[in-house]
mmCIF file of C-alpha atoms in Angstrom:
data_model
loop_
_atom_site.group_PDB
_atom_site.id
_atom_site.type_symbol
_atom_site.label_atom_id
_atom_site.label_comp_id
_atom_site.label_asym_id
_atom_site.label_seq_id
_atom_site.Cartn_x
_atom_site.Cartn_y
_atom_site.Cartn_z
ATOM 1 C CA MET A 1 126.614 107.140 225.853
ATOM 2 C CA ASP A 2 125.234 110.687 226.167
ATOM 3 C CA PRO A 3 123.742 111.663 229.598
ATOM 4 C CA GLN A 4 120.046 111.600 228.486
ATOM 5 C CA THR A 5 120.295 108.171 227.382
ATOM 6 C CA ILE A 6 122.187 107.164 230.585
ATOM 7 C CA GLY A 7 119.534 109.260 232.793
ATOM 8 C CA PHE A 8 116.737 107.326 231.360
ATOM 9 C CA MET A 9 118.088 103.775 230.825
ATOM 10 C CA PRO A 10 115.815 101.287 232.754
ATOM 11 C CA ALA A 11 117.480 99.302 235.457
ATOM 12 C CA VAL A 12 116.702 96.163 234.076
ATOM 13 C CA GLU A 13 118.626 97.043 231.127
ATOM 14 C CA LEU A 14 121.569 98.732 232.794
ATOM 15 C CA ALA A 15 122.165 96.086 235.400
ATOM 16 C CA GLU A 16 122.385 93.648 232.493
ATOM 17 C CA LEU A 17 124.781 96.056 230.789
ATOM 18 C CA ILE A 18 126.904 96.391 233.669
ATOM 19 C CA ARG A 19 126.732 92.503 234.451
ATOM 20 C CA THR A 20 127.960 91.447 231.201
ATOM 21 C CA LYS A 21 130.960 94.207 231.011
ATOM 22 C CA LYS A 22 129.293 95.897 228.114
ATOM 23 C CA ILE A 23 129.128 99.400 230.375
ATOM 24 C CA SER A 24 131.429 100.562 232.796
ATOM 25 C CA PRO A 25 129.938 101.441 236.284
ATOM 26 C CA VAL A 26 132.372 104.401 236.468
ATOM 27 C CA GLU A 27 131.161 105.530 232.947
ATOM 28 C CA TYR A 28 127.860 104.834 233.895
ATOM 29 C CA MET A 29 127.775 106.953 237.073
ATOM 30 C CA SER A 30 129.986 109.834 235.875
ATOM 31 C CA THR A 31 127.470 110.482 232.662
ATOM 32 C CA LEU A 32 124.612 110.326 235.190
ATOM 33 C CA LEU A 33 126.278 112.883 237.098
ATOM 34 C CA VAL A 34 126.704 115.218 234.431
ATOM 35 C CA ARG A 35 123.028 114.975 233.625
ATOM 36 C CA ILE A 36 122.037 115.731 237.181
ATOM 37 C CA ALA A 37 124.584 118.611 237.505
ATOM 38 C CA GLU A 38 122.995 120.126 234.193
ATOM 39 C CA LEU A 39 119.100 119.798 235.698
ATOM 40 C CA GLU A 40 119.275 120.033 239.351
ATOM 41 C CA PRO A 41 119.596 123.538 239.885
ATOM 42 C CA THR A 42 116.240 123.980 238.166
ATOM 43 C CA LEU A 43 114.630 120.745 239.446
ATOM 44 C CA ASN A 44 116.027 120.776 243.029
ATOM 45 C CA ALA A 45 115.226 117.213 243.577
ATOM 46 C CA PHE A 46 118.121 116.434 246.017
ATOM 47 C CA ALA A 47 118.200 117.437 249.810
ATOM 48 C CA TYR A 48 121.734 115.984 249.623
ATOM 49 C CA LEU A 49 123.667 114.807 246.712
ATOM 50 C CA ALA A 50 126.688 112.444 247.344
ATOM 51 C CA ALA A 51 128.603 112.721 243.976
ATOM 52 C CA ASP A 52 131.748 112.066 245.243
ATOM 53 C CA GLN A 53 130.895 109.136 247.237
ATOM 54 C CA ALA A 54 128.612 107.939 244.473
ATOM 55 C CA MET A 55 131.826 107.548 242.053
ATOM 56 C CA ASP A 56 133.879 106.089 245.246
ATOM 57 C CA GLU A 57 131.099 103.030 245.142
ATOM 58 C CA ALA A 58 131.143 102.800 241.307
ATOM 59 C CA ARG A 59 134.884 102.340 241.204
ATOM 60 C CA LYS A 60 134.303 99.613 243.741
ATOM 61 C CA ALA A 61 131.633 98.183 241.557
ATOM 62 C CA GLU A 62 133.460 98.243 238.659
ATOM 63 C CA ALA A 63 136.410 96.591 240.387
ATOM 64 C CA ALA A 64 134.048 93.663 241.452
ATOM 65 C CA VAL A 65 132.594 93.006 237.888
ATOM 66 C CA MET A 66 136.159 92.891 236.603
ATOM 67 C CA SER A 67 137.372 90.414 239.154
ATOM 68 C CA GLY A 68 134.435 88.008 238.616
ATOM 69 C CA ALA A 69 133.245 88.684 241.865
ATOM 70 C CA ARG A 70 129.757 87.371 242.894
ATOM 71 C CA ILE A 71 127.296 90.555 242.337
ATOM 72 C CA GLY A 72 123.950 91.425 243.251
ATOM 73 C CA ARG A 73 120.827 92.282 241.085
ATOM 74 C CA LEU A 74 121.348 95.861 241.110
ATOM 75 C CA HIS A 75 125.215 95.952 241.419
ATOM 76 C CA GLY A 76 126.256 99.573 240.059
ATOM 77 C CA VAL A 77 122.834 100.959 239.436
ATOM 78 C CA ALA A 78 121.978 104.292 240.947
ATOM 79 C CA VAL A 79 119.007 104.692 243.714
ATOM 80 C CA THR A 80 118.110 107.580 245.389
ATOM 81 C CA ILE A 81 116.609 107.692 248.922
ATOM 82 C CA LYS A 82 113.889 109.745 250.463
ATOM 83 C CA ASP A 83 115.135 112.052 252.969
ATOM 84 C CA HIS A 84 112.699 110.205 255.810
ATOM 85 C CA SER A 85 114.778 107.253 255.543
ATOM 86 C CA ASP A 86 118.001 106.648 257.627
ATOM 87 C CA THR A 87 121.525 106.720 255.939
ATOM 88 C CA LYS A 88 124.403 105.934 257.801
ATOM 89 C CA ASP A 89 126.399 107.862 255.777
ATOM 90 C CA MET A 90 124.242 110.911 254.579
ATOM 91 C CA PRO A 91 122.283 113.211 256.764
ATOM 92 C CA THR A 92 118.490 112.587 257.163
ATOM 93 C CA GLN A 93 116.838 115.673 257.776
ATOM 94 C CA HIS A 94 112.945 115.577 256.930
ATOM 95 C CA GLY A 95 112.798 118.686 254.943
ATOM 96 C CA SER A 96 113.176 120.866 258.467
ATOM 97 C CA LYS A 97 115.565 122.856 259.865
ATOM 98 C CA ILE A 98 114.699 121.577 263.091
ATOM 99 C CA THR A 99 116.446 118.357 261.944
ATOM 100 C CA ALA A 100 118.891 120.016 259.825
ATOM 101 C CA GLY A 101 122.497 118.240 259.584
ATOM 102 C CA ASP A 102 120.993 114.960 261.689
ATOM 103 C CA GLN A 103 123.131 112.059 260.901
ATOM 104 C CA PRO A 104 121.757 108.553 261.669
ATOM 105 C CA VAL A 105 124.424 105.821 262.706
ATOM 106 C CA ASN A 106 122.743 103.291 260.634
ATOM 107 C CA ASP A 107 121.191 102.423 257.535
ATOM 108 C CA ALA A 108 117.315 101.888 257.365
ATOM 109 C CA PRO A 109 116.681 98.259 256.466
ATOM 110 C CA LEU A 110 115.586 98.920 253.066
ATOM 111 C CA VAL A 111 118.769 100.936 252.518
ATOM 112 C CA GLU A 112 120.818 97.985 253.706
ATOM 113 C CA ARG A 113 119.149 95.876 251.346
ATOM 114 C CA LEU A 114 119.450 97.706 248.358
ATOM 115 C CA ARG A 115 123.121 98.113 249.241
ATOM 116 C CA ALA A 116 123.568 94.607 249.599
ATOM 117 C CA GLU A 117 122.070 94.032 246.082
ATOM 118 C CA GLY A 118 124.885 96.508 244.914
ATOM 119 C CA ALA A 119 122.948 99.461 244.419
ATOM 120 C CA ILE A 120 124.648 102.566 244.646
ATOM 121 C CA VAL A 121 122.790 105.732 246.640
ATOM 122 C CA ILE A 122 123.605 108.884 245.090
ATOM 123 C CA GLY A 123 121.709 111.045 247.441
ATOM 124 C CA LYS A 124 118.767 112.030 249.396
ATOM 125 C CA THR A 125 115.495 113.251 247.729
ATOM 126 C CA THR A 126 113.791 116.332 248.786
ATOM 127 C CA VAL A 127 110.470 116.113 251.120
ATOM 128 C CA PRO A 128 108.245 118.641 252.783
ATOM 129 C CA GLU A 129 108.766 119.508 256.206
ATOM 130 C CA MET A 130 108.255 116.354 258.086
ATOM 131 C CA GLY A 131 106.034 115.185 254.872
ATOM 132 C CA TRP A 132 102.828 116.706 256.202
ATOM 133 C CA THR A 133 101.965 118.547 253.192
ATOM 134 C CA GLY A 134 101.100 117.775 249.648
ATOM 135 C CA VAL A 135 103.251 120.521 248.215
ATOM 136 C CA SER A 136 106.846 120.135 246.855
ATOM 137 C CA ARG A 137 108.430 122.610 248.803
ATOM 138 C CA SER A 138 110.198 122.838 252.539
ATOM 139 C CA PRO A 139 111.692 125.438 254.604
ATOM 140 C CA LEU A 140 114.951 123.631 254.172
ATOM 141 C CA THR A 141 115.472 122.782 250.856
ATOM 142 C CA GLY A 142 112.872 125.187 249.034
ATOM 143 C CA ILE A 143 110.714 124.340 246.109
ATOM 144 C CA THR A 144 110.836 121.043 244.094
ATOM 145 C CA SER A 145 110.103 121.694 240.754
ATOM 146 C CA ASN A 146 107.769 119.346 238.565
ATOM 147 C CA PRO A 147 110.141 118.359 235.467
ATOM 148 C CA TRP A 148 107.275 118.999 233.196
ATOM 149 C CA ARG A 149 106.665 122.508 234.284
ATOM 150 C CA PRO A 150 109.264 124.414 236.353
ATOM 151 C CA GLY A 151 107.734 126.072 239.504
ATOM 152 C CA TYR A 152 104.885 123.757 239.498
ATOM 153 C CA ASN A 153 104.022 121.240 242.276
ATOM 154 C CA ALA A 154 105.553 117.874 241.944
ATOM 155 C CA GLY A 155 103.546 116.543 244.523
ATOM 156 C CA ALA A 156 104.344 115.011 247.909
ATOM 157 C CA SER A 157 105.713 114.076 250.406
ATOM 158 C CA SER A 158 107.866 111.841 247.993
ATOM 159 C CA ALA A 159 108.507 115.036 245.734
ATOM 160 C CA GLY A 160 112.291 114.891 244.853
ATOM 161 C CA ALA A 161 111.985 111.152 244.209
ATOM 162 C CA GLY A 162 108.925 111.462 241.626
ATOM 163 C CA ALA A 163 110.994 114.621 240.218
ATOM 164 C CA ALA A 164 113.913 112.811 239.934
ATOM 165 C CA ALA A 165 112.436 109.874 238.339
ATOM 166 C CA ALA A 166 110.619 111.851 235.831
ATOM 167 C CA ALA A 167 113.629 114.015 234.828
ATOM 168 C CA GLY A 168 115.697 110.793 234.234
ATOM 169 C CA PHE A 169 117.974 111.077 237.217
ATOM 170 C CA GLY A 170 118.538 107.506 237.305
ATOM 171 C CA PRO A 171 115.922 104.358 237.205
ATOM 172 C CA LEU A 172 115.482 103.692 240.885
ATOM 173 C CA HIS A 173 113.762 105.751 243.435
ATOM 174 C CA GLN A 174 112.406 104.870 246.928
ATOM 175 C CA GLY A 175 109.163 106.845 248.508
ATOM 176 C CA SER A 176 107.013 106.156 251.355
ATOM 177 C CA ASP A 177 103.498 106.538 251.398
ATOM 178 C CA GLY A 178 100.865 107.097 254.306
ATOM 179 C CA ALA A 179 98.126 108.952 252.580
ATOM 180 C CA GLY A 180 99.287 109.283 248.967
ATOM 181 C CA SER A 181 102.882 110.120 249.157
ATOM 182 C CA ILE A 182 104.173 107.879 246.660
ATOM 183 C CA ARG A 183 100.900 107.811 244.528
ATOM 184 C CA MET A 184 100.306 111.824 244.236
ATOM 185 C CA PRO A 185 103.986 112.463 243.082
ATOM 186 C CA ALA A 186 104.055 109.552 240.684
ATOM 187 C CA HIS A 187 100.815 110.944 239.313
ATOM 188 C CA PHE A 188 101.991 114.774 239.051
ATOM 189 C CA CYS A 189 105.233 113.692 237.371
ATOM 190 C CA GLY A 190 104.005 111.087 235.312
ATOM 191 C CA ILE A 191 105.918 107.943 236.449
ATOM 192 C CA PHE A 192 105.109 104.522 238.014
ATOM 193 C CA GLY A 193 104.732 104.517 241.867
ATOM 194 C CA LEU A 194 103.610 101.446 244.295
ATOM 195 C CA LYS A 195 102.230 101.699 247.584
ATOM 196 C CA PRO A 196 103.024 97.941 248.557
ATOM 197 C CA SER A 197 101.200 96.026 251.312
ATOM 198 C CA PHE A 198 102.468 96.789 254.653
ATOM 199 C CA GLY A 199 105.481 94.947 255.893
ATOM 200 C CA ARG A 200 106.195 94.089 251.984
ATOM 201 C CA VAL A 201 109.380 96.696 252.457
ATOM 202 C CA PRO A 202 110.394 97.089 256.163
ATOM 203 C CA ASN A 203 109.483 100.672 257.849
ATOM 204 C CA TYR A 204 112.178 101.317 260.548
ATOM 205 C CA PRO A 205 112.505 103.658 261.991
ATOM 206 C CA ALA A 206 108.650 103.775 262.687
ATOM 207 C CA SER A 207 107.126 106.960 261.420
ATOM 208 C CA ALA A 208 104.795 109.343 263.177
ATOM 209 C CA ALA A 209 101.928 107.894 260.794
ATOM 210 C CA ASP A 210 102.810 104.267 262.487
ATOM 211 C CA MET A 211 101.168 101.501 260.337
ATOM 212 C CA THR A 212 99.715 103.734 257.509
ATOM 213 C CA THR A 213 103.300 104.225 256.140
ATOM 214 C CA HIS A 214 104.602 101.771 253.257
ATOM 215 C CA ASN A 215 107.845 102.077 251.503
ATOM 216 C CA GLY A 216 107.925 101.573 248.026
ATOM 217 C CA PRO A 217 109.449 102.132 244.685
ATOM 218 C CA MET A 218 109.116 105.191 242.148
ATOM 219 C CA THR A 219 110.250 104.126 238.605
ATOM 220 C CA ARG A 220 109.434 104.842 235.083
ATOM 221 C CA THR A 221 108.456 101.418 234.343
ATOM 222 C CA VAL A 222 106.849 98.441 236.253
ATOM 223 C CA SER A 223 109.684 96.241 235.451
ATOM 224 C CA ASP A 224 112.214 98.642 237.313
ATOM 225 C CA SER A 225 109.765 98.691 240.119
ATOM 226 C CA ALA A 226 109.654 94.897 240.370
ATOM 227 C CA LEU A 227 113.297 94.807 240.314
ATOM 228 C CA MET A 228 113.779 97.396 242.897
ATOM 229 C CA LEU A 229 111.314 95.207 245.310
ATOM 230 C CA GLU A 230 113.341 92.105 244.404
ATOM 231 C CA GLY A 231 116.300 94.368 245.757
ATOM 232 C CA HIS A 232 114.841 95.043 248.894
ATOM 233 C CA GLY A 233 115.289 91.271 249.685
ATOM 234 C CA TRP A 234 111.538 90.200 249.912
ATOM 235 C CA SER A 235 111.134 88.565 246.527
ATOM 236 C CA PRO A 236 109.574 85.075 246.402
ATOM 237 C CA PHE A 237 111.347 84.179 243.500
ATOM 238 C CA PRO A 238 115.172 82.969 243.273
ATOM 239 C CA ARG A 239 117.997 85.332 243.339
ATOM 240 C CA LEU A 240 119.593 85.915 239.901
ATOM 241 C CA HIS A 241 122.980 84.374 239.592
ATOM 242 C CA ASP A 242 122.864 82.240 242.691
ATOM 243 C CA ALA A 243 124.124 79.414 240.953
#
């Protein structure tokens, strides 16, 4: 498949193709990374892109599928994490030179749960400094462009997540919202974003906005957001392939 088809493929379809061995996780990831490499210099959606690590995880995902091991609902599917959420193997910098290079020692619960369902974290998406503006730029990462018009505002603070979703940098992107930080970039970039009820997706470490900040999905389809919420481990429905 070509990079555009791969980039815009919904997670619900992609997960099934991987599960049924109709597409290789390695083929999928390498093709997606080609698309990102082509567009990222203009878009600037990533504060940190972990391409080599993503390929390593894709090879492990493929081995699991081929061996018949039990796999999760998001097995082999790419996901991005907002640069406010902790990742044990990637820096969490909050868009600020003050915290540039900061490396957490643990994954945030939402990251841990996505990975437990087989999702592959391909990088951290850009945010304005500490998430405190509605403009998609920061002193650390510069301007994140709206995919529909380069140089224009992609919204904030989940700017990179919204831009990455709209540009076809994979199907699943995590955002967080205190005063519109999922909803605004979703609106500006023409995607679906959901601010779930508080506690639906765990918020740890707690943000400076405390209980106003909710973590949620940013996707191109409602069904992908539903799948991603299930991947956070809070679904009231039976898990797929538990039998």
